[in-house]
Coordinates of C-alpha atoms and ligand atoms in Angstrom, one line a residue:
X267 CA 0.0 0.0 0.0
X268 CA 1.4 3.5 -0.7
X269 CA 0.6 6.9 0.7
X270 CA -2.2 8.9 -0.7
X271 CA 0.2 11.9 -1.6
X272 CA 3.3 9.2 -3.2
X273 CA 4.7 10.1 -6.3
X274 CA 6.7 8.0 -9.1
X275 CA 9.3 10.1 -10.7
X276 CA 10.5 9.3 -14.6
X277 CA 13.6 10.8 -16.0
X278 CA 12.2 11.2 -20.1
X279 CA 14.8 12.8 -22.5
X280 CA 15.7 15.6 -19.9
X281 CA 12.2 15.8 -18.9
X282 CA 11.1 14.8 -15.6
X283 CA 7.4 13.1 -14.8
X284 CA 6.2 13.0 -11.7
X285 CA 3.5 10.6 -12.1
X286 CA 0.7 9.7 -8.9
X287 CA 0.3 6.4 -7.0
X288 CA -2.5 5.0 -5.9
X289 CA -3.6 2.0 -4.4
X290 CA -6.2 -0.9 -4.5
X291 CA -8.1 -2.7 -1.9
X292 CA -5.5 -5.6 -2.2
X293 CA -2.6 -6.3 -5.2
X294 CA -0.5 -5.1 -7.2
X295 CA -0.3 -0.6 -6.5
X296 CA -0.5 1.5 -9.5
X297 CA 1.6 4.5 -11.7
X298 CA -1.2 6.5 -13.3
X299 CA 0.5 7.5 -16.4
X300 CA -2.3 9.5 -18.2
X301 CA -0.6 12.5 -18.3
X302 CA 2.4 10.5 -19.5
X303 CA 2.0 11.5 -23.0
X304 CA 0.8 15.2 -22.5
X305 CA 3.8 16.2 -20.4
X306 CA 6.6 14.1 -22.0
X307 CA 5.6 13.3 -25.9
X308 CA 6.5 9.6 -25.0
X309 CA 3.6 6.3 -25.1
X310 CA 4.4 3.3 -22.9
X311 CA 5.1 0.0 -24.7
X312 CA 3.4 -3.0 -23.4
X313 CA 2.1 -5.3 -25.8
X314 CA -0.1 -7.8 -24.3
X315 CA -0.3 -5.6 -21.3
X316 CA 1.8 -7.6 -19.4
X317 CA 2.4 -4.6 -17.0
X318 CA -0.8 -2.3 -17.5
X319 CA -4.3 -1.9 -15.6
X320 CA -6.8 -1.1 -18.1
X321 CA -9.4 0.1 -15.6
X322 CA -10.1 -0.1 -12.2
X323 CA -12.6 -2.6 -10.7
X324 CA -14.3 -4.0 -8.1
X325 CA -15.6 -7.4 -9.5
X326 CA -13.0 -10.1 -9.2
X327 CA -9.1 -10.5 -7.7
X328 CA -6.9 -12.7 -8.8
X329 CA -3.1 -13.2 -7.3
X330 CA -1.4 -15.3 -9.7
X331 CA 1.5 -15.9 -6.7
X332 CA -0.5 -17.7 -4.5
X333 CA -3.3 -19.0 -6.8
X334 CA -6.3 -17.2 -5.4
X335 CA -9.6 -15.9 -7.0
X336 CA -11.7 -13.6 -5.8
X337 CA -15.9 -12.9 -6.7
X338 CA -16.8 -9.7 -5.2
X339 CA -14.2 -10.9 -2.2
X340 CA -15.4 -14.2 -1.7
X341 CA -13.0 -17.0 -2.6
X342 CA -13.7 -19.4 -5.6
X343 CA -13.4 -23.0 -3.7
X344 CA -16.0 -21.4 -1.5
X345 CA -18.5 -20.2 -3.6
X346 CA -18.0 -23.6 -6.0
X347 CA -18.6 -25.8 -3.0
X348 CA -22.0 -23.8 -1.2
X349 CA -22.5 -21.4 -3.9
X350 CA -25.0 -22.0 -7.4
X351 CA -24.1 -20.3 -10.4
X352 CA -27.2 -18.0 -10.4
X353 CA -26.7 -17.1 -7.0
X354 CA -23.2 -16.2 -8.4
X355 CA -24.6 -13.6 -11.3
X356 CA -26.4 -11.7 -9.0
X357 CA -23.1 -11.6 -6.5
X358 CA -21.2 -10.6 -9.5
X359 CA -24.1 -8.3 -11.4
X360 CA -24.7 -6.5 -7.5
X361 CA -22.2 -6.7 -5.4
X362 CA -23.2 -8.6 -2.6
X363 CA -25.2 -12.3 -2.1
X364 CA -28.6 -11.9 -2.3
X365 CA -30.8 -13.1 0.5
X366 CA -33.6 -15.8 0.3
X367 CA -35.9 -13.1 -1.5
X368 CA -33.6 -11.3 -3.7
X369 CA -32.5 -14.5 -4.8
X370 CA -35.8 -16.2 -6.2
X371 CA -36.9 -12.8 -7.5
X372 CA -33.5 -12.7 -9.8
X373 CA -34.1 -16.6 -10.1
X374 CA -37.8 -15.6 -11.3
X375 CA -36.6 -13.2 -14.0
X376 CA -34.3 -14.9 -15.7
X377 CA -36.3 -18.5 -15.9
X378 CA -39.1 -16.6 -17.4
X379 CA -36.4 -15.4 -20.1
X380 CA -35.0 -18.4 -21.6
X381 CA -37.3 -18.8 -24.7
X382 CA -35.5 -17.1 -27.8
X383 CA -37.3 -14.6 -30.2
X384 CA -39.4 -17.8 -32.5
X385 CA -37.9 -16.1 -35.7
X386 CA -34.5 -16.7 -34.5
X387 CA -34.6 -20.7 -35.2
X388 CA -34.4 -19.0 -38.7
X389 CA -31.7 -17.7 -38.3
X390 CA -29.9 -20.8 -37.2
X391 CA -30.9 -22.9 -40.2
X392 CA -29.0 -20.2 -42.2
X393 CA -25.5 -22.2 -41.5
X394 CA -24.5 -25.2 -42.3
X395 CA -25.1 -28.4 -40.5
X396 CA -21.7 -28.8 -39.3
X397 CA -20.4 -25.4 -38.7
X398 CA -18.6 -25.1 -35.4
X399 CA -20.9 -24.3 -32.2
X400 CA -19.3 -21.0 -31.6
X401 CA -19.4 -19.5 -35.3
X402 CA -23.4 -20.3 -34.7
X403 CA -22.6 -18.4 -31.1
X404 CA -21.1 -15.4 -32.7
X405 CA -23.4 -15.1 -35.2
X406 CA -26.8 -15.7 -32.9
X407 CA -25.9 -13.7 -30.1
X408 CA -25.0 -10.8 -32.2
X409 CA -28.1 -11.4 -34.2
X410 CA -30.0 -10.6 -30.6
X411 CA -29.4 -6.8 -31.2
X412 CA -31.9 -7.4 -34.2
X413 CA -34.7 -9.2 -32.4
X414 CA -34.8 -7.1 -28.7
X415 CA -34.4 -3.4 -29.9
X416 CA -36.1 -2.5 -26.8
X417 CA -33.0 -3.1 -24.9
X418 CA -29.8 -1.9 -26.4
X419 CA -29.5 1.9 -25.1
X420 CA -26.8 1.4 -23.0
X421 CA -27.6 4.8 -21.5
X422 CA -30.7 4.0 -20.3
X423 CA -29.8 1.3 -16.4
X424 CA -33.6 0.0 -17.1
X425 CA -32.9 -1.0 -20.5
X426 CA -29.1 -2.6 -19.3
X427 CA -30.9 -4.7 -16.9
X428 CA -32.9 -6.3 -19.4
X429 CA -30.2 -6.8 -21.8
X430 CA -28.1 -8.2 -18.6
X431 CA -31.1 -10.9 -17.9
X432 CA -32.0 -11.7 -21.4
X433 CA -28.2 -12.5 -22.3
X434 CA -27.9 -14.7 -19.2
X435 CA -31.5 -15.9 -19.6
X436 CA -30.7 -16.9 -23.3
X437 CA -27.4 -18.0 -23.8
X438 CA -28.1 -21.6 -22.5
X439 CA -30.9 -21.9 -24.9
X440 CA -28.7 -20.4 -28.1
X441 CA -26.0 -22.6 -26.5
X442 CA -27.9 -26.0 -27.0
X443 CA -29.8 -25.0 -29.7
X444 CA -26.2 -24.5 -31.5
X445 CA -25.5 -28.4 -30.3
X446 CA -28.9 -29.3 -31.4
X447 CA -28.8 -28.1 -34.6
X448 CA -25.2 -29.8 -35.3
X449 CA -26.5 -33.1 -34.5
X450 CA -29.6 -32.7 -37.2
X451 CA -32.0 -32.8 -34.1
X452 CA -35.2 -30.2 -33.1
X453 CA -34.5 -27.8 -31.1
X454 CA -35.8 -28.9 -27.2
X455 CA -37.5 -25.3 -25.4
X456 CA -36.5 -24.5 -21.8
X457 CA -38.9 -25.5 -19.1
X458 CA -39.3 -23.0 -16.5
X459 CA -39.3 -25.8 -13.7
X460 CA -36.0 -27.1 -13.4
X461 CA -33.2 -25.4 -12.7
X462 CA -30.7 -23.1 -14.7
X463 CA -27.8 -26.2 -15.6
X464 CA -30.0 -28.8 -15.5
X465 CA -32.6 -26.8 -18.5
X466 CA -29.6 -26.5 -20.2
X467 CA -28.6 -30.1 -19.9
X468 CA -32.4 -31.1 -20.7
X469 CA -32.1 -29.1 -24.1
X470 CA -28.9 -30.5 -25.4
X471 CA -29.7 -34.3 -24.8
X472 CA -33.6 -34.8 -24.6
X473 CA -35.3 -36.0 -27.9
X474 CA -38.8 -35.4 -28.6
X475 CA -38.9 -39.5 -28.2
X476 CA -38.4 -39.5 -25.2
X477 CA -37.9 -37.6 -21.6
X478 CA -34.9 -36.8 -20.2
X479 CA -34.3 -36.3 -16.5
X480 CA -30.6 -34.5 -16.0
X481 CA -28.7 -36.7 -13.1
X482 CA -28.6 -34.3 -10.5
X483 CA -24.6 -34.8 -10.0
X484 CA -24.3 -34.0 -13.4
X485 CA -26.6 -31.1 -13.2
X486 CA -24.4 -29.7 -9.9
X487 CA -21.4 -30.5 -11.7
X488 CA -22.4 -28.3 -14.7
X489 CA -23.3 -26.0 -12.7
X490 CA -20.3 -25.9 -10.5
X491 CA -18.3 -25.5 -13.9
X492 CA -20.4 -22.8 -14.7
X493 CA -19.4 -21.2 -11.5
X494 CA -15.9 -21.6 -11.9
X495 CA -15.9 -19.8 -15.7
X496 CA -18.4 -16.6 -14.5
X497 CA -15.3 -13.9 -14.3
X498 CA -11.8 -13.9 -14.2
X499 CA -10.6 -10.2 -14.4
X500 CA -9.0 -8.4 -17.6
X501 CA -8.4 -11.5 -19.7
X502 CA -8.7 -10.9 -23.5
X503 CA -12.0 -11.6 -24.0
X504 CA -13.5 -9.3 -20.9
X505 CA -11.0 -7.1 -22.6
X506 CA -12.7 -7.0 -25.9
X507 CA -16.2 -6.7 -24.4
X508 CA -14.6 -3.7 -22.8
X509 CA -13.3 -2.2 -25.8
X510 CA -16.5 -2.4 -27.9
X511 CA -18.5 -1.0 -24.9
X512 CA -16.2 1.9 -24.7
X513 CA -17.5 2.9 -28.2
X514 CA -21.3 2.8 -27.3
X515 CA -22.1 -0.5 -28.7
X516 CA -25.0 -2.2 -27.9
X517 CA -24.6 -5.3 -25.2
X518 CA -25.6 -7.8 -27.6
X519 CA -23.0 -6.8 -30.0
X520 CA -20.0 -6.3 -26.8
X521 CA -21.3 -10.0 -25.4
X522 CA -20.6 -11.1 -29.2
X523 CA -17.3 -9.8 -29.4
X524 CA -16.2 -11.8 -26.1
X525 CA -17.4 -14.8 -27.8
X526 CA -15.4 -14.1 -30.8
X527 CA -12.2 -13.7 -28.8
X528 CA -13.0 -16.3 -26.4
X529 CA -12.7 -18.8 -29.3
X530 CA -9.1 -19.0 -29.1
X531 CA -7.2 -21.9 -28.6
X532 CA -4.9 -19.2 -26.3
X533 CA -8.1 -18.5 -24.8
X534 CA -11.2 -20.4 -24.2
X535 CA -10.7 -22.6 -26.8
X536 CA -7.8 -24.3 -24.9
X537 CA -10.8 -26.3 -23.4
X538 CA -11.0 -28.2 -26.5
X539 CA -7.0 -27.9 -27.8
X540 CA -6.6 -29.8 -24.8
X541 CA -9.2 -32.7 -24.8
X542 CA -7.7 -33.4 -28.6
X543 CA -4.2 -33.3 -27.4
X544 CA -5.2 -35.9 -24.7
X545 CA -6.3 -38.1 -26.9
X546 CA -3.6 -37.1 -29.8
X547 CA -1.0 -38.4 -26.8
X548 CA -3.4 -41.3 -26.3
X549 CA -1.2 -43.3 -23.4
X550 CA 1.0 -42.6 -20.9
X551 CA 4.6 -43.7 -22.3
X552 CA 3.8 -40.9 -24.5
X553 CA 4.3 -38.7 -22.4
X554 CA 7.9 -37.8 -22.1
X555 CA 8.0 -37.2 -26.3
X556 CA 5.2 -34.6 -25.7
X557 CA 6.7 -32.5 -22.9
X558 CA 9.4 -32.5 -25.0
X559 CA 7.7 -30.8 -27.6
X560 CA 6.4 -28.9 -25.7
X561 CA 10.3 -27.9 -24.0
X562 CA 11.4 -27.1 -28.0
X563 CA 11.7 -23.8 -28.4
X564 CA 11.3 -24.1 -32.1
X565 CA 8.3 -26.6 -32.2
X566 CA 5.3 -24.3 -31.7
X567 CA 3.2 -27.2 -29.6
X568 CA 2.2 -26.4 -26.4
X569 CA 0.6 -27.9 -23.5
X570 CA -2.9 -26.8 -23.9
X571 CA -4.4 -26.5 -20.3
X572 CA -1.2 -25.2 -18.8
X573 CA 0.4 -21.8 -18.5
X574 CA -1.2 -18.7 -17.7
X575 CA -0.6 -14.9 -18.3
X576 CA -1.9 -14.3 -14.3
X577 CA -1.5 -17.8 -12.2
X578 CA 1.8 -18.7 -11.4
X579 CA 0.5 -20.9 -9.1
X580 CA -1.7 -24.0 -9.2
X581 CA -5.3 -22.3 -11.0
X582 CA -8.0 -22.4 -8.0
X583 CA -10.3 -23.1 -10.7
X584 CA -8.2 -26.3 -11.8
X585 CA -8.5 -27.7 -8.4
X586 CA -11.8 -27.7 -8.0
X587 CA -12.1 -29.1 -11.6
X588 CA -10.3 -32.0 -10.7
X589 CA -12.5 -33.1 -7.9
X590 CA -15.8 -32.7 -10.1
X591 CA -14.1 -34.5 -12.8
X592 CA -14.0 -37.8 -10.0
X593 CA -17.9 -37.1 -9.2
X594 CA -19.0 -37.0 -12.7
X595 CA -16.6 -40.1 -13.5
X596 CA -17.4 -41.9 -10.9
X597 CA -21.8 -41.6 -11.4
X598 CA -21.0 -42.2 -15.2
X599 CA -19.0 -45.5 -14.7
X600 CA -15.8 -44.6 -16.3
X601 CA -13.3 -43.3 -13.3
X602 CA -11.2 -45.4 -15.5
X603 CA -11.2 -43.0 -18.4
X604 CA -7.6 -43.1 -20.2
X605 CA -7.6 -39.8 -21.2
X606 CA -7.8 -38.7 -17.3
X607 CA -5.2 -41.4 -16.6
X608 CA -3.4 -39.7 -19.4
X609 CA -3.9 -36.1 -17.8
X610 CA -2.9 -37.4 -14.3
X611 CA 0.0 -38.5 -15.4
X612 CA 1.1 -35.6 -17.5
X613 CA -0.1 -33.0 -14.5
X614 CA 2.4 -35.3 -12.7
X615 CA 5.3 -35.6 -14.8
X616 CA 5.1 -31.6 -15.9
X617 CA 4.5 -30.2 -12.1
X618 CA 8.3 -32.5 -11.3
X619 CA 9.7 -31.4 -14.7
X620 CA 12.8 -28.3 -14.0
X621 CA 10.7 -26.4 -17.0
X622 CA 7.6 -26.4 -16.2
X623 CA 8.7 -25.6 -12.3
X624 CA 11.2 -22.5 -14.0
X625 CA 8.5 -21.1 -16.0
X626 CA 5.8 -21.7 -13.2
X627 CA 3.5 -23.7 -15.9
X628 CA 0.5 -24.8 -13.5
X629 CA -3.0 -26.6 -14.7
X630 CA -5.4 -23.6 -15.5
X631 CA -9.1 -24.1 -15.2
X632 CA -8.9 -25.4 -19.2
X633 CA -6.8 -28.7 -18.3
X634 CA -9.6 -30.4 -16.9
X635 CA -12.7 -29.3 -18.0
X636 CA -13.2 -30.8 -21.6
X637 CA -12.5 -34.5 -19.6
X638 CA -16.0 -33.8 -17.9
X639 CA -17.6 -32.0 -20.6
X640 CA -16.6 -35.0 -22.7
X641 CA -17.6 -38.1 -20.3
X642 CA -21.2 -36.1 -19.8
X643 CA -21.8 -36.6 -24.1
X644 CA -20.9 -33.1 -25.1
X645 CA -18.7 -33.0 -28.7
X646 CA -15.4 -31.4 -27.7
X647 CA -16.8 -28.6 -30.2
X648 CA -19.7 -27.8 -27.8
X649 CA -16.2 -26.8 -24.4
X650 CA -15.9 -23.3 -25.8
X651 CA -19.6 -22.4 -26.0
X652 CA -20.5 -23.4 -22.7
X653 CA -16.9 -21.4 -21.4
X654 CA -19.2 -18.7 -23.3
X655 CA -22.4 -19.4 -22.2
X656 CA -20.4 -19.1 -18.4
X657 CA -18.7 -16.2 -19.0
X658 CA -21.3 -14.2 -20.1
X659 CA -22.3 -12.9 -16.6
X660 CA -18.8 -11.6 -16.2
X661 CA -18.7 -9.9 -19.1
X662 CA -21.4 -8.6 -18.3
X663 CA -20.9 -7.1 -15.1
X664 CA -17.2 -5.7 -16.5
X665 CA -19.5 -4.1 -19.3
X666 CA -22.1 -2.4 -17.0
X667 CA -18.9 -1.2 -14.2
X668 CA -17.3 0.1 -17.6
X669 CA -20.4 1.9 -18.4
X670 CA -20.9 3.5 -14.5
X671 CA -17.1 4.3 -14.4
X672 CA -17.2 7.6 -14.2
X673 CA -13.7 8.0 -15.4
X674 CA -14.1 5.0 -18.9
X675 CA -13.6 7.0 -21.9
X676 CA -13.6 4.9 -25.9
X677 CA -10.5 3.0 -25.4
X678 CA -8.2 3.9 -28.2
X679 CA -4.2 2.7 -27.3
X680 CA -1.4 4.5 -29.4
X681 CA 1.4 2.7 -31.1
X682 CA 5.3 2.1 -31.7
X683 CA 5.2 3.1 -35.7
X684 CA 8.1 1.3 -37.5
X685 CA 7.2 1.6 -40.7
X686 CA 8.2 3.6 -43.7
X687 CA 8.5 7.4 -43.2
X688 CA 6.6 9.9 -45.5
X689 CA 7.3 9.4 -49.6
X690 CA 6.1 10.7 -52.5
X691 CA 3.8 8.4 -54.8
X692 CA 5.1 6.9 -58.0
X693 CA 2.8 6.3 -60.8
X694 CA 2.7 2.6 -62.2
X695 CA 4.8 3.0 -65.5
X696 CA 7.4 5.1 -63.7
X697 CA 7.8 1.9 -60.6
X698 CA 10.7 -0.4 -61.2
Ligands
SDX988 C1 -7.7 -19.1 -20.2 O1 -6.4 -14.5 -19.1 C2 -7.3 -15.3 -18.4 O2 -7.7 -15.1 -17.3 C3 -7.8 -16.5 -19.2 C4 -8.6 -17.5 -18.5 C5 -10.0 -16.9 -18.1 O3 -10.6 -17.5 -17.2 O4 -10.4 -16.0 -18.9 O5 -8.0 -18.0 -17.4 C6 -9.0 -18.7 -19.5 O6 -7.5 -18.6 -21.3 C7 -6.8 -20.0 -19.6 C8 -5.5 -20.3 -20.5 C9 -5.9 -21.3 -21.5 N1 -4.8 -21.5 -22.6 C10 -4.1 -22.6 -22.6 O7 -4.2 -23.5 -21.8 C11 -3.2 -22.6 -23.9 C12 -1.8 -23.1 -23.4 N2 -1.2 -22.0 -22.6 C13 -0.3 -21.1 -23.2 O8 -0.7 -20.8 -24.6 C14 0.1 -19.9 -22.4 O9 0.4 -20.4 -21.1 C15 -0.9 -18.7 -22.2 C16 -1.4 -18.2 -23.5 C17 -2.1 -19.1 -21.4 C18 -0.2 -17.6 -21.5 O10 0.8 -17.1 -22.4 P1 1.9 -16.2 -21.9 O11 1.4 -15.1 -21.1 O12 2.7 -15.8 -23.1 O13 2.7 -17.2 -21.0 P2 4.0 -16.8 -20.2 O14 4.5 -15.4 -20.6 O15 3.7 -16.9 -18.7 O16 5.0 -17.9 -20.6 C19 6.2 -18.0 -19.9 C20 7.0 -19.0 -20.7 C21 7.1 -18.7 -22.2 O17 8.4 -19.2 -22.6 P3 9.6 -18.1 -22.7 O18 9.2 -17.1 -23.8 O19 9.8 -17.5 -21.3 O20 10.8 -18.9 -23.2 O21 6.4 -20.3 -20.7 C22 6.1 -20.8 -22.0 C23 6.1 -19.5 -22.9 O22 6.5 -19.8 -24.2 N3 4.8 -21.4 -22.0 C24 4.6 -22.7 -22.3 C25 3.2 -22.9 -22.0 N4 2.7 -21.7 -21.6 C26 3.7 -20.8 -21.6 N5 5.4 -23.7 -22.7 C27 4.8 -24.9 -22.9 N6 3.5 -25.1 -22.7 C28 2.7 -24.1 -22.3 N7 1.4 -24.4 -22.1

């Protein structure tokens, strides 16, 4: 913690910037460098922002030392062991747990919003039978801006709330529907009396043939693993949502932009990367020939489900992962799965290996995710969109504190240009 009046002091080309400091609740203190450019003529250079705060918040804490998460102050084991994962929106939309009555109100308003706009099963039979879940996911929740005009001034709290609702409300339905309409089945509706993971479970694998009642492990597991993707600070895709809400977009078009960047195998789509490279290793005596790979500087393979910009430490969420990935084994009758003997062993093998301990390479919350998504029937192209489907609450609540921030202004960064200085043009029968 540093003093309300402490200064940082920057020597720039005989110039000197005496910049403010200022301190959070908890982590990391900060050089406010806004006037940085003004006073000296000089950007910062931090691609990635490896080293930057984009904002200031009061949603989630992460310290990637000690492998700790943070909702709204309350610590992710916590919340994924006594916790549900709406009882988690309206912690992370608010502030502050609901009681008994704020609770089933917020429970209320989103069950009664999970049907989709009829038209919109249109729009899903525009693509083709086998395009990926999450191009169906970019394209349907941006198409939402088209079919709910009535929410989409951002200016207007009213009219944010019932974006906020009808995006968490929905995405479950859009989510399943995408699955649905991959497998060449009908769509299934939501029914407003089970609860919010166990509809969405009901809509990816009943049939009109017959019912389908979701196990209730596998229902608390999907909604534990829901819990465990709601937020997770600045990462790229909050990021982006960020970035397009800073221009004035409308929510349905910020949401869709998360789910665009969330589809990277860096990203959220390391859910899937991984599940394929378990099984691409296959057995255990592969092993050592993959870390190796994954050692080689010049091969560009890399351990999907490990590494992380933040932890350097075990990921909470991966913990946590682990032990629902033994409950949902063990109900489905497969704790011998070889691909989570394979990922046992690997975790094992990289956490003793000199450079995965040197680089700090720990599980993150992707490594074993797609082994439950995969024994409860879901394609490994269905992990990112429920990652989306997740996350959507978080970016949500990153988009609304943007919004509130009295200090957010359109986020425009400056560059480093390296390219050519000013010429002259040359026509075509004069060029070389
Ligand atoms: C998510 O940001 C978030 O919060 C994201 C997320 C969320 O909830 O929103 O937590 C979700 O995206 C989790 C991460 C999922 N991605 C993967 O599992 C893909 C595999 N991981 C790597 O691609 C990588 O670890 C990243 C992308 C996650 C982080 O990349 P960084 O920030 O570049 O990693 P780093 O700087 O800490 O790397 C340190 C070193 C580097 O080598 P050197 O340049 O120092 O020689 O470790 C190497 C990296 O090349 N390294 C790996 C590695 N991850 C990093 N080497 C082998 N295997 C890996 N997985």
């Amino acid at each position: 913690m540093v003093d309300n009046d402490a200064r940082a002091k920057l020597s720039v080309n005989n110039l000197s910037f005496d910049a403010p400091m200022r301190s959070g609740s908890t982590g990391p203190d900060i050089i406010d460098i806004r006037k940085l450019y003004a006073e000296t003529g000089c950007f910062t250079y931090d691609p990635g922002f490896t080293s930057t705060a984009s904002c200031q918040s009061k949603i989630t804490f992460i310290d990637g030392d000690i492998g700790k998460l943070l909702y709204r102050g309350y610590p992710i084991d916590q919340l994924a062991e006594q916790s549900n994962y709406l009882e988690v929106c309206y912690l992370l939309l608010y502030g502050e747990l609901p009681s008994a009555a704020q609770l089933a109100d917020f429970t209320g308003r989103v069950t009664r919003h999970t049907m989709l706009h009829e038209q919109m099963t249109n729009f899903y039979r525009g693509f083709r039978r086998d395009a990926h879940p999450m191009a169906i996911m970019c394209g349907v929740v941006g198409a939402m801006s088209a079919f709910y005009h009535d929410s989409t001034d951002i200016n207007d709290p009213i009219q944010r709330e019932i974006a906020s609702i009808r995006l968490i409300a929905k995405m479950p339905t859009m989510a399943a529907w995408a699955f649905k309409y991959s497998q060449g089945q009908p769509f299934i509706y939501p029914r407003n009396d089970l609860g919010y993971a166990a509809n969405f479970l009901r809509m990816c694998f009943a049939v009109p043939a017959e019912e389908y009642e979701p196990h209730p492990v596998l229902a608390h597991a999907m909604d534990v693993i829901f819990t465990l993707h709601a937020d997770h600070e600045q990462n790229a895709s909050t990021s982006t949502v960020r970035l397009a809400g800073s221009s004035g977009a409308n929510p349905f078009a910020c949401i869709a932009s998360g789910v665009a960047c969330l589809w990277g195998p860096a990203h959220g789509g390391a859910n899937e990367a991984c599940l394929n490279m378990l099984r691409q290793i296959g057995s255990v005596d592969k092993i050592p020939e993959y870390i190796a790979k994954a050692k080689d500087k010049d091969d560009p393979f890399r351990l999907m489900g490990f590494g992380h910009r933040v932890y350097k430490n075990y990921d909470p969420r991966a913990k946590v992962m682990q032990q629902v990935a033994g409950q949902v084994l063990d109900v489905l009758g497969v704790e011998n799965n070889p691909t989570l003997q394979v990922a046992k062993e690997l975790e094992r093998i990289a956490l003793s290996d000199e450079y995965f301990i040197e680089k700090k390479l720990y599980p993150n919350v992707d490594f074993y995710s797609g082994i439950i998504l995969d024994a409860m029937g879901f394609p490994t192209s269905m992990f990112t969109a429920i990652f989306a489907l997740a996350r959507t609450v978080g970016w949500i609540a990153q988009w609304k504190e943007m919004i509130e921030d009295p200090e957010q202004k359109i986020g425009r960064p400056r560059q480093l240009y390296i390219g050519a200085s000013e010429r002259s043009y040359i026509p075509v029968d004069e060029r070389s």
